[in-house]
Short mmCIF file of C-alpha atoms and ligand atoms in Angstrom, two decimals:
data_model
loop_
_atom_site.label_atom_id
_atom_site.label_comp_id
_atom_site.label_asym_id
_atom_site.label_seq_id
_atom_site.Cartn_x
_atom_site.Cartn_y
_atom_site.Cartn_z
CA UNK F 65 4.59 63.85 24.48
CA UNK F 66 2.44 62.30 21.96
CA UNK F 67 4.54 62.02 19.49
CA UNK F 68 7.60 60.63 22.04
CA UNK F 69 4.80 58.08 23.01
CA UNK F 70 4.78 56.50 19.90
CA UNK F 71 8.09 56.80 18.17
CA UNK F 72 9.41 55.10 21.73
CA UNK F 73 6.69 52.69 20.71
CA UNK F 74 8.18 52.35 17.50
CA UNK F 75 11.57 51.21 18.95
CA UNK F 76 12.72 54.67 18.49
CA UNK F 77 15.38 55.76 20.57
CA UNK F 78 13.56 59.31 21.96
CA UNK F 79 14.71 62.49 23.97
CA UNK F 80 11.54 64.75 25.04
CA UNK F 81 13.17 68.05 26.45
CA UNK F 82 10.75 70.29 28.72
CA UNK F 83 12.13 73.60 29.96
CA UNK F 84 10.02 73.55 32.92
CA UNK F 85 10.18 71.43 36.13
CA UNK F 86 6.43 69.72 35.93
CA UNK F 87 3.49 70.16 33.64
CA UNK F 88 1.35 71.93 36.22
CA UNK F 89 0.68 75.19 34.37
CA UNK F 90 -2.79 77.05 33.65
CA UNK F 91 -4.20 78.69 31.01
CA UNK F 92 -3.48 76.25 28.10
CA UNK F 93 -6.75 75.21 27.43
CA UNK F 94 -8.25 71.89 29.18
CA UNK F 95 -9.46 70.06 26.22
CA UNK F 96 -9.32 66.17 25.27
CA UNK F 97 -11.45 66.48 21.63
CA UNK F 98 -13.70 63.15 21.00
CA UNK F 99 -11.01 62.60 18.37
CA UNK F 100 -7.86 62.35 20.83
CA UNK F 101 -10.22 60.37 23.05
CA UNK F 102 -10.49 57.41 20.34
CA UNK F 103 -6.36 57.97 20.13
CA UNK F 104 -6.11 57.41 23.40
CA UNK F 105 -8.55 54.00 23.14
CA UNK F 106 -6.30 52.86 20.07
CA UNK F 107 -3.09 53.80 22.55
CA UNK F 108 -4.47 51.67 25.26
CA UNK F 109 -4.69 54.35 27.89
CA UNK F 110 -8.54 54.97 27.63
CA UNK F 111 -9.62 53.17 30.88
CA UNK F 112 -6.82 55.07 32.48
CA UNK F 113 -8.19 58.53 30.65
CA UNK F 114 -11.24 57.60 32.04
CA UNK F 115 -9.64 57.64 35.90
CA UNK F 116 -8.41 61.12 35.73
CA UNK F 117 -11.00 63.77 37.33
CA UNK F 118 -12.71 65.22 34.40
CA UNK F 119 -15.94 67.05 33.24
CA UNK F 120 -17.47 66.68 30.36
CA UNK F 121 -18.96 69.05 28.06
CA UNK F 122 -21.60 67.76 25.70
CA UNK F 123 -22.75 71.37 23.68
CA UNK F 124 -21.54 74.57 23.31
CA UNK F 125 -24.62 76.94 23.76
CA UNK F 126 -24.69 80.83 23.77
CA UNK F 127 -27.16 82.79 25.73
CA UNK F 128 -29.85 84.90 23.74
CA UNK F 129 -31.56 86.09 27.33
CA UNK F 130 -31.68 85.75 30.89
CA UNK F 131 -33.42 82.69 30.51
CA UNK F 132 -32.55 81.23 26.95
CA UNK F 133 -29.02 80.08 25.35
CA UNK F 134 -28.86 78.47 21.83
CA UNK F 135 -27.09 75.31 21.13
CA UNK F 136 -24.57 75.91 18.31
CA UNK F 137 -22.17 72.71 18.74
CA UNK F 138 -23.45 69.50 20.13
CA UNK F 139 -21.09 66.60 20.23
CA UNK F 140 -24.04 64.22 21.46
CA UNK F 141 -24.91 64.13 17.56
CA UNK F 142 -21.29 62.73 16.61
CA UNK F 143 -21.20 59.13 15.78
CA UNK F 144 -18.05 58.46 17.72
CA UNK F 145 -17.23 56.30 21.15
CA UNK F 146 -16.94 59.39 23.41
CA UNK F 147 -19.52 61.73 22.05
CA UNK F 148 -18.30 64.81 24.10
CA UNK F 149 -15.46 67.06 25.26
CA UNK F 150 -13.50 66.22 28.08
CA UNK F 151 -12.45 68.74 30.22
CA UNK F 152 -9.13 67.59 31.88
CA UNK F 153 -6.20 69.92 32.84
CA UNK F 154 -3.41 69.61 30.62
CA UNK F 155 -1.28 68.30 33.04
CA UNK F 156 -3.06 65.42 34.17
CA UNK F 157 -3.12 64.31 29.83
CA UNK F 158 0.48 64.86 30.10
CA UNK F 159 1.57 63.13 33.27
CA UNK F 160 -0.02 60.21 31.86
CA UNK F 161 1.15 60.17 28.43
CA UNK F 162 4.67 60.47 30.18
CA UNK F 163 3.90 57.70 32.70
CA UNK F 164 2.79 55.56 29.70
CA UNK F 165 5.93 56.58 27.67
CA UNK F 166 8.53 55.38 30.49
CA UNK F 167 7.13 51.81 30.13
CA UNK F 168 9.41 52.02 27.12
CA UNK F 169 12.66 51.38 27.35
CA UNK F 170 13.93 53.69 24.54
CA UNK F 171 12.22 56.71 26.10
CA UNK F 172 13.46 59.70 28.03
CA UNK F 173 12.16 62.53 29.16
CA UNK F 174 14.80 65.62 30.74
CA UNK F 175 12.49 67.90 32.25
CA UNK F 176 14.39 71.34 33.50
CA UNK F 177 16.33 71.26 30.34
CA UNK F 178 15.75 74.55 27.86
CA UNK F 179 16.16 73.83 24.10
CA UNK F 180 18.26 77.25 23.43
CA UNK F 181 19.78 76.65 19.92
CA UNK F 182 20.40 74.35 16.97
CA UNK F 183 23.53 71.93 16.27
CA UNK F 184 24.50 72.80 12.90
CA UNK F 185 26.57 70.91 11.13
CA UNK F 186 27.13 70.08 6.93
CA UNK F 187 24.19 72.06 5.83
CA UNK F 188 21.92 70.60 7.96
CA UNK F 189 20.41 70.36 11.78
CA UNK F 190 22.22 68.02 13.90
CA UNK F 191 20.72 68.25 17.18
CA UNK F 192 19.85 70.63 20.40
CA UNK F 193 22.01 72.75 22.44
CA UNK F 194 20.22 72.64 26.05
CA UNK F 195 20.77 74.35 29.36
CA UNK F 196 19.54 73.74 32.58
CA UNK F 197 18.93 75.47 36.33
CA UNK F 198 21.86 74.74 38.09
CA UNK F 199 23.73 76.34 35.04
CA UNK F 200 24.57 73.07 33.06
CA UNK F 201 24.88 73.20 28.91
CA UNK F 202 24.88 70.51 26.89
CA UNK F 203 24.78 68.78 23.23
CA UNK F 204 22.12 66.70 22.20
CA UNK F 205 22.71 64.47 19.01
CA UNK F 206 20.12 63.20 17.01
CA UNK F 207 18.85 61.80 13.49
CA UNK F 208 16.11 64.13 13.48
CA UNK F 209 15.11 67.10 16.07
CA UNK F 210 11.37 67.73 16.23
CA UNK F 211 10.23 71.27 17.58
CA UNK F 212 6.97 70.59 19.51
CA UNK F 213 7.87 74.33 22.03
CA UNK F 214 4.95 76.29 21.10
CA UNK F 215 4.17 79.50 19.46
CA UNK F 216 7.39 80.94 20.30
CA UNK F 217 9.17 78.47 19.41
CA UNK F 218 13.21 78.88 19.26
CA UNK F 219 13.80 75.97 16.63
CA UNK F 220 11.98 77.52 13.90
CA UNK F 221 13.37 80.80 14.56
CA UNK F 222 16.67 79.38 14.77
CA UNK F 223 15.76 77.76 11.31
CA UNK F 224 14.90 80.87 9.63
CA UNK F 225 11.86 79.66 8.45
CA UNK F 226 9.51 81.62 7.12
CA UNK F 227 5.96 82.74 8.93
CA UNK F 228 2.55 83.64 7.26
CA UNK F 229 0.98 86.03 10.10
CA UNK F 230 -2.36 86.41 10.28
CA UNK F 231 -4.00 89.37 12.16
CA UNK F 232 -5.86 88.78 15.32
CA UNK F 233 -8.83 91.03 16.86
CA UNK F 234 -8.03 89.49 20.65
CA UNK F 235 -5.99 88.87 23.14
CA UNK F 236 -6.77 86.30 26.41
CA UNK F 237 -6.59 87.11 30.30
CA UNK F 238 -6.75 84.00 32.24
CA UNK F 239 -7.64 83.85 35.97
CA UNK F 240 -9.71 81.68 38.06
CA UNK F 241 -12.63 82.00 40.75
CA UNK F 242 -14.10 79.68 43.52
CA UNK F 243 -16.51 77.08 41.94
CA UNK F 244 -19.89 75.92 43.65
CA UNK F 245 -21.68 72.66 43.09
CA UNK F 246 -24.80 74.26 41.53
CA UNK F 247 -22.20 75.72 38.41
CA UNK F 248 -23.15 73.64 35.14
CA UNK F 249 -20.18 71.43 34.04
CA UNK F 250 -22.22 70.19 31.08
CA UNK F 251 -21.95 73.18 28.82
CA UNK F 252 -19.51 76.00 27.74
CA UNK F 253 -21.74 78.91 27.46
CA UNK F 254 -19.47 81.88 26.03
CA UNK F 255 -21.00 85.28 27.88
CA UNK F 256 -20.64 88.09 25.53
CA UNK F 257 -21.05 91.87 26.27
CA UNK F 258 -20.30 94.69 23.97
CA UNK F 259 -16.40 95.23 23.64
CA UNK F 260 -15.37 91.63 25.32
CA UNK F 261 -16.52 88.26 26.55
CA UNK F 262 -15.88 85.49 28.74
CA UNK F 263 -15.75 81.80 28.62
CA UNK F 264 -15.78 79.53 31.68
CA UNK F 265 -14.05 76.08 31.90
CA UNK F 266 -15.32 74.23 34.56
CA UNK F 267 -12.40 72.20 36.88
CA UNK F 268 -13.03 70.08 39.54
CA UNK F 269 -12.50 72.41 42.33
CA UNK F 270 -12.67 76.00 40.67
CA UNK F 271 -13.63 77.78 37.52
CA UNK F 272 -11.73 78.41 34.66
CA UNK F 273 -11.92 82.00 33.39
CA UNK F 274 -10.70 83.36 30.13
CA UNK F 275 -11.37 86.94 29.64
CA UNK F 276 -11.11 87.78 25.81
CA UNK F 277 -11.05 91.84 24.76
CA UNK F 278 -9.08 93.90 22.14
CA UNK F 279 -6.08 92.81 21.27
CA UNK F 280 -3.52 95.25 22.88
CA UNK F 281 -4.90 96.74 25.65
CA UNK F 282 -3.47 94.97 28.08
CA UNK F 283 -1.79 97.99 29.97
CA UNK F 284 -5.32 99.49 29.76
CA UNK F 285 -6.99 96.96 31.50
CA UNK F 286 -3.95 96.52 34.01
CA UNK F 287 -3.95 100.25 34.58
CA UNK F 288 -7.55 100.37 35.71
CA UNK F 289 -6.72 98.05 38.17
CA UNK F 290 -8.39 95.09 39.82
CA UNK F 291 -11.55 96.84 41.20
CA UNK F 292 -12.55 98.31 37.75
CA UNK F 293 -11.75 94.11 36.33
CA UNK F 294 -13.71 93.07 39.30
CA UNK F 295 -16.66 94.77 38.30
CA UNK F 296 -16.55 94.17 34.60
CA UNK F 297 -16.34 90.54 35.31
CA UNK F 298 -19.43 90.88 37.04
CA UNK F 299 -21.01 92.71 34.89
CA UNK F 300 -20.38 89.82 32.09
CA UNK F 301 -21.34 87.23 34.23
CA UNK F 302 -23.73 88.47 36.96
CA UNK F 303 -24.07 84.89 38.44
CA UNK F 304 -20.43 85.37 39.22
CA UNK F 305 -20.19 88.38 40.72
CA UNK F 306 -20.49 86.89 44.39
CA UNK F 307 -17.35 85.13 44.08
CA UNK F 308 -15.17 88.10 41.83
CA UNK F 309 -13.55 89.20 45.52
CA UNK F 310 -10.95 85.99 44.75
CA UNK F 311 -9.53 88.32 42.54
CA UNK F 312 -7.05 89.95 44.55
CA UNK F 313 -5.03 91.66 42.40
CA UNK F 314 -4.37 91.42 38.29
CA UNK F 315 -1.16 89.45 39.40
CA UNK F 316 -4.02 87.08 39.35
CA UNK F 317 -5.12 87.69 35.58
CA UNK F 318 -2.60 86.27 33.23
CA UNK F 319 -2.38 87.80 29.84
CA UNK F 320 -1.81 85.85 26.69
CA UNK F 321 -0.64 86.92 23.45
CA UNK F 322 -3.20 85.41 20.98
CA UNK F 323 -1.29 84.64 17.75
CA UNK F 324 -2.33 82.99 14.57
CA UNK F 325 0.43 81.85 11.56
CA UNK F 326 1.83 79.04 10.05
CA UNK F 327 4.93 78.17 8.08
CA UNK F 328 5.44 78.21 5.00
CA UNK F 329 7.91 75.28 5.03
CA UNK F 330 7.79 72.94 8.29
CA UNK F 331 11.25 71.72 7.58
CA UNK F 332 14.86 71.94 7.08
CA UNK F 333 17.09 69.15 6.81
CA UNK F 334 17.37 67.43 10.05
CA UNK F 335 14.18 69.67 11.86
CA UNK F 336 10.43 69.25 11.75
CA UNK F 337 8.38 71.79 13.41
CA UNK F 338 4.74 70.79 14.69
CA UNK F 339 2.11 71.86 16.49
CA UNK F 340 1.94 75.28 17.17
CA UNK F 341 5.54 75.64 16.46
CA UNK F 342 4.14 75.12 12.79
CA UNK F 343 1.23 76.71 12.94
CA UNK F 344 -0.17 78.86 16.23
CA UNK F 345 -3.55 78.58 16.73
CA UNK F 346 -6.21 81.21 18.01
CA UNK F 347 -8.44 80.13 21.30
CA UNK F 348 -11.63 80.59 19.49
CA UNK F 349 -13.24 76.82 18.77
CA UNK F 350 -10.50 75.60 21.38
CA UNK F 351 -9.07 72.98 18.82
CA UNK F 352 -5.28 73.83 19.08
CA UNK F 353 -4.84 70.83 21.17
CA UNK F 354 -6.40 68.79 19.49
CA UNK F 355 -4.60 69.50 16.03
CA UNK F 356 -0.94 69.64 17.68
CA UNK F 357 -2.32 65.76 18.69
CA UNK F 358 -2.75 65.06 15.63
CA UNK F 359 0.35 66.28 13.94
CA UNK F 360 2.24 64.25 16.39
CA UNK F 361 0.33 60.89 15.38
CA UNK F 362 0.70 61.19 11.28
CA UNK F 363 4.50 62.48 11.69
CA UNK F 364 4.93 58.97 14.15
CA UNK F 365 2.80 57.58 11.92
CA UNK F 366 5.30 58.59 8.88
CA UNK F 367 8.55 58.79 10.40
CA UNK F 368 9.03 55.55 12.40
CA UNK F 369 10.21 53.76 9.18
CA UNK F 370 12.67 55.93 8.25
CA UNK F 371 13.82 56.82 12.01
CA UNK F 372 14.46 52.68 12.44
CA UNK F 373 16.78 53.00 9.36
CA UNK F 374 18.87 55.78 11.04
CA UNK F 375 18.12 58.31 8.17
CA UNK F 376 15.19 60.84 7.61
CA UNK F 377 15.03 62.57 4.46
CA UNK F 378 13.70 65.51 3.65
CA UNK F 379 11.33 64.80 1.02
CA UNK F 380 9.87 62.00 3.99
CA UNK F 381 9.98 65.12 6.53
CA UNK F 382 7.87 67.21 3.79
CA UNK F 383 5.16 64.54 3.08
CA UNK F 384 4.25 65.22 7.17
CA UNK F 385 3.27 68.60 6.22
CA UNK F 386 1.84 67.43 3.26
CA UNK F 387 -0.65 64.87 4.99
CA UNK F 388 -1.81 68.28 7.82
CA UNK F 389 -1.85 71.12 5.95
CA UNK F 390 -5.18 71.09 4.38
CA UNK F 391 -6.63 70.45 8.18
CA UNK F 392 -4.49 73.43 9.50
CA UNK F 393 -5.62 75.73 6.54
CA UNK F 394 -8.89 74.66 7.02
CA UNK F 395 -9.46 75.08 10.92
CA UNK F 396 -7.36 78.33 10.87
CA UNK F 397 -10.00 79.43 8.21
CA UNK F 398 -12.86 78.79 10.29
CA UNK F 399 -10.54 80.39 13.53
CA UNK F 400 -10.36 84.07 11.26
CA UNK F 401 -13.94 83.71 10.02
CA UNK F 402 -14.95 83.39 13.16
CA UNK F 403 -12.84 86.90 14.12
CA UNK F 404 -14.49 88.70 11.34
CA UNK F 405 -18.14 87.77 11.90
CA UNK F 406 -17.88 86.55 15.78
CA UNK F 407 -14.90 88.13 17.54
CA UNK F 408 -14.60 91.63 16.03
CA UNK F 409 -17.52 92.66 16.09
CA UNK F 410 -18.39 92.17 19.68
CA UNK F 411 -14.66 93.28 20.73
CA UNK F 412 -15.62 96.62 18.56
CA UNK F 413 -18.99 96.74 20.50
CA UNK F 414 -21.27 96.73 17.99
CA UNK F 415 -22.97 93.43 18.66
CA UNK F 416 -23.18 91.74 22.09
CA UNK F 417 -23.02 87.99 20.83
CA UNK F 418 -23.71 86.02 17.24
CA UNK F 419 -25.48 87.44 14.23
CA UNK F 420 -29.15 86.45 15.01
CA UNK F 421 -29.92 85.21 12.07
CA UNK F 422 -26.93 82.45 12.60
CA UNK F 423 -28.47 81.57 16.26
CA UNK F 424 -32.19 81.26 14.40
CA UNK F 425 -31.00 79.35 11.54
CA UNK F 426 -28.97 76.75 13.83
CA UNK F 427 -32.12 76.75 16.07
CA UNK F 428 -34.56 75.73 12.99
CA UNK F 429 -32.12 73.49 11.61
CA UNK F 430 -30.51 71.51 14.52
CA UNK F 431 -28.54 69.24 12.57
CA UNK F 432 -26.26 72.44 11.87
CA UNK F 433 -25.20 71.86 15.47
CA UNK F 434 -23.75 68.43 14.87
CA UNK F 435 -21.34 70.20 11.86
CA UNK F 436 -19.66 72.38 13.94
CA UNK F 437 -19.64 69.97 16.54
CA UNK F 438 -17.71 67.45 14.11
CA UNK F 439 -15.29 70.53 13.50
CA UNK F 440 -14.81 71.49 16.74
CA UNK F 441 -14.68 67.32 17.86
CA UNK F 442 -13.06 65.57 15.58
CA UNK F 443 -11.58 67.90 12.89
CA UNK F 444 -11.15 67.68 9.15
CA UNK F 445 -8.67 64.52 9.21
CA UNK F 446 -8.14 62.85 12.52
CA UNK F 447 -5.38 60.63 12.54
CA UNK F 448 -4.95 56.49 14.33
CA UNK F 449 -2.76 55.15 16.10
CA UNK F 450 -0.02 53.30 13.78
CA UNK F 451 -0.28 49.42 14.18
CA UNK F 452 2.99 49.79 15.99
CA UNK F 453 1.77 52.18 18.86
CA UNK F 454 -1.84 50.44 19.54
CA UNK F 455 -2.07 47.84 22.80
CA UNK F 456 -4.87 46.36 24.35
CA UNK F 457 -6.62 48.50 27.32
CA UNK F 458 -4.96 45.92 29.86
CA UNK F 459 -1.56 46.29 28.84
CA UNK F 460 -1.42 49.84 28.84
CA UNK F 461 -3.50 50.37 31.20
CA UNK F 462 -1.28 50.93 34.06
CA UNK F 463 -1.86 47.86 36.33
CA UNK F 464 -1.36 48.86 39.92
CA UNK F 465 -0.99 52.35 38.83
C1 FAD X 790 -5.43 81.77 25.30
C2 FAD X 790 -5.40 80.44 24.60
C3 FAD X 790 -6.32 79.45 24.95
C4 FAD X 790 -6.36 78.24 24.31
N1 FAD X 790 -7.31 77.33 24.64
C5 FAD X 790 -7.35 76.16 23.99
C6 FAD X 790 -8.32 75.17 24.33
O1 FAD X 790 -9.14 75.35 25.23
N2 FAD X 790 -8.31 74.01 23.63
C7 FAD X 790 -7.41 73.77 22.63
O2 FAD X 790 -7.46 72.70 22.02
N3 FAD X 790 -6.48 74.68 22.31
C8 FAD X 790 -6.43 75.87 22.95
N4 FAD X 790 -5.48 76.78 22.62
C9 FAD X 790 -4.46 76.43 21.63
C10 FAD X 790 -3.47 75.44 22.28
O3 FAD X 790 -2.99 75.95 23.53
C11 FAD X 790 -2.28 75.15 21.38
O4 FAD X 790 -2.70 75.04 20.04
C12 FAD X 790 -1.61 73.82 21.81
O5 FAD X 790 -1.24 73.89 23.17
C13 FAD X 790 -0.39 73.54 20.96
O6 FAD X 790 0.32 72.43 21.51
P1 FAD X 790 1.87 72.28 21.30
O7 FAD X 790 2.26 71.01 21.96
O8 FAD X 790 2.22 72.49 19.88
O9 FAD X 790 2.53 73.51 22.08
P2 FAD X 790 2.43 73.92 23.62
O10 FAD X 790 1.22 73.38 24.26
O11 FAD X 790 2.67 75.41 23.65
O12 FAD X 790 3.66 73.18 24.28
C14 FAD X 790 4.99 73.61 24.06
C15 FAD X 790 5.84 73.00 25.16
O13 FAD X 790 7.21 73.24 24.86
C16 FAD X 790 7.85 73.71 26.03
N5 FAD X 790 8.95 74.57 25.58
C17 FAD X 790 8.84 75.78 24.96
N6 FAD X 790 10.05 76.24 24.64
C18 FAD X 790 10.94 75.31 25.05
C19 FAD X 790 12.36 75.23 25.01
N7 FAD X 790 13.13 76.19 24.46
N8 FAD X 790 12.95 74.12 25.52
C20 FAD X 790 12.21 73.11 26.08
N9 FAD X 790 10.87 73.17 26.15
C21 FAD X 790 10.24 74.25 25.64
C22 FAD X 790 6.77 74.48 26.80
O14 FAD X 790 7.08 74.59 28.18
C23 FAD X 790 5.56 73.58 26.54
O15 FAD X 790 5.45 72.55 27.49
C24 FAD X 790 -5.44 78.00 23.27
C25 FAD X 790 -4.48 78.96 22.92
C26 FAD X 790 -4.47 80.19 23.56
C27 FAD X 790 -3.46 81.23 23.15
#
């Protein structure tokens, strides 16, 4: 969407293609980095950001006792306009990045319509072969086809191209539970216990729950039913455990395949992949988002030129992945350090939340909490809106909207 935003912007003539019927799904993470927040400024759609119900999260703290947490990321010490996370569900970003996009006339967005295969055609990618629900197929012809569909992505496996797979300790259950008004939208406080832990996201009207354990044992946990869940849910989070009834059966707890890769080549003539379609991300620092954002802007950012002229080349397709791969390589670094000194060893049971010495270094030296903060916030190389995509807040901003 971001990237349809501003190539429409551009004067580019743009097809977005969603396979589903709305935007209004869970578990995809709810968070709008400080970084994406100054995009959105630069776009001219901050005050209308700003409208959408949204917590905010200003630290990320883990709990040491009953009665203590330490601070590890604080995004109050970032010297940027919106100092903090925003907590918004991913359809509400969406809806209005498509809202904003229709303004344009050279923009288009077919929702119901499935991507399933490449248009080949002299050595090179053509355009999309689509279907949709009422059993229509159909062509789609374009200068350039950019695969935005995820981890699973069908372009780049259509495209042969190649995948660097990284092994990952966890998997994710997602599921949600009533929320009250004394729960603490302020701060994501990851609850660890020996063999998995929990992280709650708070919405306006419920809780966010992701469940993270050992990667594979789904049909453990789903054989042992919802009661067994039920009570190691409360056992995680005791101050829960007064609402875990909403769980009525684990039809309510949604497992996700966590994956980690990236390509080694994010092209072929005619096809760029971004995103997570380039490069999957794992949950842990919850900066997917964030990164697929900023693909989109630097391959608007480089592409508009040669998208006006009608022709793309594929040296100009390669200089995109060029410009993000050392951020990728870097914040999928930090993901499978993480596993190794974070992750595994809690999922194995041997430690029931971060190395101590880590929570009493970051406690002596608080300044450590505004680095990971910056990592987590803003990223190795955030990316601006192109001259061509920036309004003024009143122009974009939706009047009468
Ligand atoms: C359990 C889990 C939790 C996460 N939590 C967070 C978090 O809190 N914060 C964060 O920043 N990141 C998080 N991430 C990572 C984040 O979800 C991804 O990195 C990010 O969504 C990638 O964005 P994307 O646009 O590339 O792909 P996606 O968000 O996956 O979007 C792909 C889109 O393409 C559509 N699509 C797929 N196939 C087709 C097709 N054939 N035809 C048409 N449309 C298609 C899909 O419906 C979807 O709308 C999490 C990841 C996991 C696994």
């Amino acid at each position: 969407m971001v990237l349809g935003l501003l190539l429409a912007r551009a004067g580019v003539e743009v097809s977005v293609l969603e396979k589903h019927g709305d935007f209004l799904r869970d578990f995809r993470g709810d968070t709008v980095h400080p970084s994406t927040l100054q995009l959105l400024d630069e776009l001219g759609l901050g005050e209308r950001f700003a409208r959408l119900p949204q917590s905010r999260l200003y630290e990320v703290a883990f709990p040491v006792d009953a009665r203590r947490s330490v601070v590890v990321a604080d995004f109050r010490r970032l010297r940027v306009r919106h100092p903090y996370v925003a907590m918004v569900p991913q359809w509400d970003l969406l809806n209005l990045l498509a809202d904003a996009a229709r303004d344009e006339p050279t923009f288009t967005l077919r929702m119901r319509t499935e991507v399933t295969g490449l248009v080949h055609q002299g050595g090179r990618v053509r355009g999309v072969r689509y279907r949709t629900p009422d059993g229509g197929e159909g062509e789609i012809r374009a200068d350039l086809v950019v695969a935005c569909d995820g981890r699973w992505s069908i372009a780049r496996q259509e495209a042969h191209l190649a995948v660097r797979e990284f092994p990952v300790p966890l998997d994710a259950w997602w599921f949600r539970l009533p929320r009250t008004p004394e729960d603490n939208p302020s701060a994501l406080t990851p609850r660890a216990g020996r063999g998995r832990f929990a992280l709650v996201i708070p919405r306006r009207d419920y809780l966010q729950l992701a469940y993270i354990a050992r990667k594979g044992s789904d049909p453990q946990l789903r054989a042992r039913g919802v009661e067994s869940f039920r009570r190691d849910v409360a056992a995680l989070m005791p101050d829960l455990a007064d609402r875990v009834d909403a769980l009525t059966s684990m039809e309510d707890v949604k497992h996700l395949d966590v994956r980690l890769n990236r390509l080694r080549r994010w092209h072929v003539e005619g096809l760029l992949c971004i995103g997570d379609a380039a490069h999957a991300m794992s949950p842990v620092g919850g900066v997917g988002i964030n990164l697929a954002v900023q693909d989109a802007v630097a391959a608007a950012t480089l592409l508009a030129g040669p998208l006006r002229r009608g022709t793309v080349t594929a040296a100009e397709l390669a200089a995109v992945r060029r410009r993000r791969l050392l951020p990728t390589v870097l914040v999928q670094a930090v993901q499978r350090l993480l596993h190794r000194a974070l992750v595994t060893p809690i999922l194995e049971g041997r430690r029931a939340g971060p190395p101590g010495p880590v929570l009493a270094l970051v406690s002596r030296v608080p300044a450590l909490t505004g680095v990971l903060a910056h990592l987590i916030g803003v990223g190795p190389r955030p990316e601006h809106a192109p001259a061509f995509a920036r309004r003024p807040q009143a122009q974009a901003s939706g009047l009468g909207r």
